[in-house]
Every structure is written in structure tokens, then in C-alpha cells.
C-alpha atoms as one frame of an Amber mdcrd trajectory, in Angstrom:
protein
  59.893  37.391  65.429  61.063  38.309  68.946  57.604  37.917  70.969  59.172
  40.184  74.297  58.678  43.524  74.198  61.285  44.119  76.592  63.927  43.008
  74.264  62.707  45.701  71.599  62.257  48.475  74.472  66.164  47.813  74.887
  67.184  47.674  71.212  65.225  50.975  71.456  67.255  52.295  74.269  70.503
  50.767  72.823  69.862  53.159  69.075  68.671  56.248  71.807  72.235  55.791
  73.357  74.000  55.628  70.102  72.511  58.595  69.037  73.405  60.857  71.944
  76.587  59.701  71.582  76.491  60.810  68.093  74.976  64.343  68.871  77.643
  64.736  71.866  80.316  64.478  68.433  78.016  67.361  66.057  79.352  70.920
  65.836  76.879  73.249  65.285  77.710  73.498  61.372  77.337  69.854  61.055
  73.853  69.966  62.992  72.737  72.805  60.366  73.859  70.282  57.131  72.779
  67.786  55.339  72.333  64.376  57.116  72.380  61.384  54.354  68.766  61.908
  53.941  69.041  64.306  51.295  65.582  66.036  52.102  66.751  66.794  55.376
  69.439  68.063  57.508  70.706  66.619  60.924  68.418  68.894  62.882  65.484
  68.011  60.687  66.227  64.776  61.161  66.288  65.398  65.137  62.844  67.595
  64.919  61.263  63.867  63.459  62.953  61.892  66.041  61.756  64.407  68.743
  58.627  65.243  67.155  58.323  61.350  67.078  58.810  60.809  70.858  56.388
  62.874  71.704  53.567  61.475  69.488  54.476  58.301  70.762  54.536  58.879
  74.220  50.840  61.138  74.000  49.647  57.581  72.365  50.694  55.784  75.302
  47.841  56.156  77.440  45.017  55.304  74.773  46.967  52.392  73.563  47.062
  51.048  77.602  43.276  51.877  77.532  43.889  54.598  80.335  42.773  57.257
  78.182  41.526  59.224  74.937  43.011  57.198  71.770  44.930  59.672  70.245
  44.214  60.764  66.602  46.226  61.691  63.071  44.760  64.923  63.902  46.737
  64.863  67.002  49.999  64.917  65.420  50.180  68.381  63.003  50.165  70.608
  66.041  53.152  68.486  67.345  55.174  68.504  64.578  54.499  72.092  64.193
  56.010  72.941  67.676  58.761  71.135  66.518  59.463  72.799  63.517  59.372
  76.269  64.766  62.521  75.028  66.606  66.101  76.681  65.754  68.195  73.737
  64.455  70.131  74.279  68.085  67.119  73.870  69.858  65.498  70.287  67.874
  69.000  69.001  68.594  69.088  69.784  72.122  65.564  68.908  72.888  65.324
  65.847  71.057  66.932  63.691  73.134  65.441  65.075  75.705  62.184  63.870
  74.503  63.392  60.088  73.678  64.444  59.952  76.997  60.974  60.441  78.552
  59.451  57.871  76.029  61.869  55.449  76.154  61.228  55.996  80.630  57.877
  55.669  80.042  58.243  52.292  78.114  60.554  51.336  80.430  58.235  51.615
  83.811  55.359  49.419  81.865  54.574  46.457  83.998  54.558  43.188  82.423
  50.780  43.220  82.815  50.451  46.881  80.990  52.993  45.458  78.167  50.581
  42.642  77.304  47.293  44.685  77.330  48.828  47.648  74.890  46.575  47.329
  72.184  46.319  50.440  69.051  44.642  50.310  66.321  46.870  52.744  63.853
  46.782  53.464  60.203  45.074  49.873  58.981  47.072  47.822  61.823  46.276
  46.342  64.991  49.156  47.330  67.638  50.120  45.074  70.311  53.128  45.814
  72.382  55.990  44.712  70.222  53.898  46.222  67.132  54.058  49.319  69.066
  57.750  49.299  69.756  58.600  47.984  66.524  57.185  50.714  64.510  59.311
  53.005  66.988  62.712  51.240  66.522  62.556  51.047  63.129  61.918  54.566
  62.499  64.891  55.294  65.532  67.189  53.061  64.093  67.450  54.245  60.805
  66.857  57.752  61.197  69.943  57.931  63.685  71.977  56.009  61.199  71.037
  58.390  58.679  72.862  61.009  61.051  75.827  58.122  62.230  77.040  57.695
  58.304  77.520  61.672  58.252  80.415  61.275  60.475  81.511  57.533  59.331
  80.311  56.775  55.811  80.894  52.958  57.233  78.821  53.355  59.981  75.805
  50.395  59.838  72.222  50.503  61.816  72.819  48.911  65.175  72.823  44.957
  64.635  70.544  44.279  67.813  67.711  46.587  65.894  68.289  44.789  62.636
  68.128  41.227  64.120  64.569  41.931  65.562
């Protein structure tokens, strides 16, 4: 497995380009329908992505040991913000929050990188762990919107190869 985090950080930036591309394409009907996970439309599928980011990024700071570790409990008041969204509004403000994670990732030092350590649902988190849980859930979330528009669209090889 690829030991460099900063290789998954741009995998992760490569599937958060791909999808903005992909949302730049969505008319507001398609945004409203079904996305190829059947449980959820496109928006939905945004609102998780978003909802996601944010989580992610509020983790950041416990997981660098510069702050409060944050908790499961931490995440229901999140992802109830983001429900409350209009479809219009998940899809224009989830990208907005992926790009302030993926930033955030981004500006880690190579010293802050190797000290990221989370303990999360049974697992113990280092950097790539970190990212890795994060591009896996990107890539094929954005692929489930991607094959809406091209039913042979495939999850970005660079993700898949890590």
C-alpha cells in the first residue's frame, strides 16, 4: 500500500475535481433524481459528501493532537444541518465544503502528516488511514453520481490503484 499521504491527499483532490466537473453538467431535475444509489438521490448523495467534509475536517484537529478528539456524538447535529438543506442548496454547498477539507489537508506539513494519529470506530488512524477512509467514501460516492450521466463512467483509476 502507498505509504505517502500526499499521494492519497491528491487522488482525493483528483475525485473532488471530477466531481465539480460533474455537478457543473447537473440540471436542477437531475440534482432532485435518483443517483445510482437507489436509496438516494444526487443531492442526497451531495448532503453525505458535504456532510462528510465537514466531519472530517472538525476531526482534524484532535487527530493532529491540537485539540478535543471529536466524538460519534459529534456527527448527528452535522448531518442534521445538512439535511435540512433544499436539494439546490447540498449541491451548491457541498463542494464548497470539500474544498476547505481537501485545503486543510493540503497545508499539513510533512511533520503534522506523520503525527495524525485517530483512534475511530475499532481502528487506529494514521495519516494515510485517515485519507483513505476519505477517498474511498469520495470516490465512489461521486461515481455513483458520474454513471447517472455515463452509465460507462468507472471510479477514477488513481483512487482505485491506492
Amino acid at each position: 500500500m502507498q505509504s505517502d499521504p500526499r499521494k492519497w491527499i491528491a487522488a482525493l483532490r483528483n475525485s473532488h475535481e471530477l466531481l465539480v466537473g460533474l455537478l457543473q453538467k447537473l440540471t436542477p431535475e437531475q440534482v432532485r433524481g435518483e443517483s445510482y444509489c437507489s436509496d438516494w438521490t444526487i443531492a442526497q448523495v451531495l448532503s453525505h459528501l458535504g456532510s462528510g467534509a465537514q466531519i472530517a475536517l472538525m476531526m482534524l484537529p484532535g487527530a493532529l493532537g491540537e485539540g478535543e478528539l471529536a466524538t460519534p456524538d459529534s456527527f448527528p447535529p452535522v448531518w442534521d444541518v445538512w439535511n435540512a438543506k433544499s436539494p439546490e442548496q447540498q449541491a451548491a454547498d457541498a463542494p464548497i465544503a470539500d474544498e476547505r477539507h481537501l485545503e486543510a489537508l493540503e497545508r499539513l506539513s510533512d511533520e503534522q502528516l506523520s503525527r495524525i494519529s485517530l483512534p475511530f470506530f475499532g481502528m487506529d488512524l494514521d495519516a494515510v488511514g485517515l485519507i483513505r477512509l476519505r477517498l474511498g467514501e469520495h470516490a465512489l460516492h461521486t461515481w455513483d453520481v458520474a454513471v447517472t450521466l455515463d452509465p460507462a463512467a468507472t471510479v477514477p483509476a488513481d483512487a482505485v490503484d491506492l
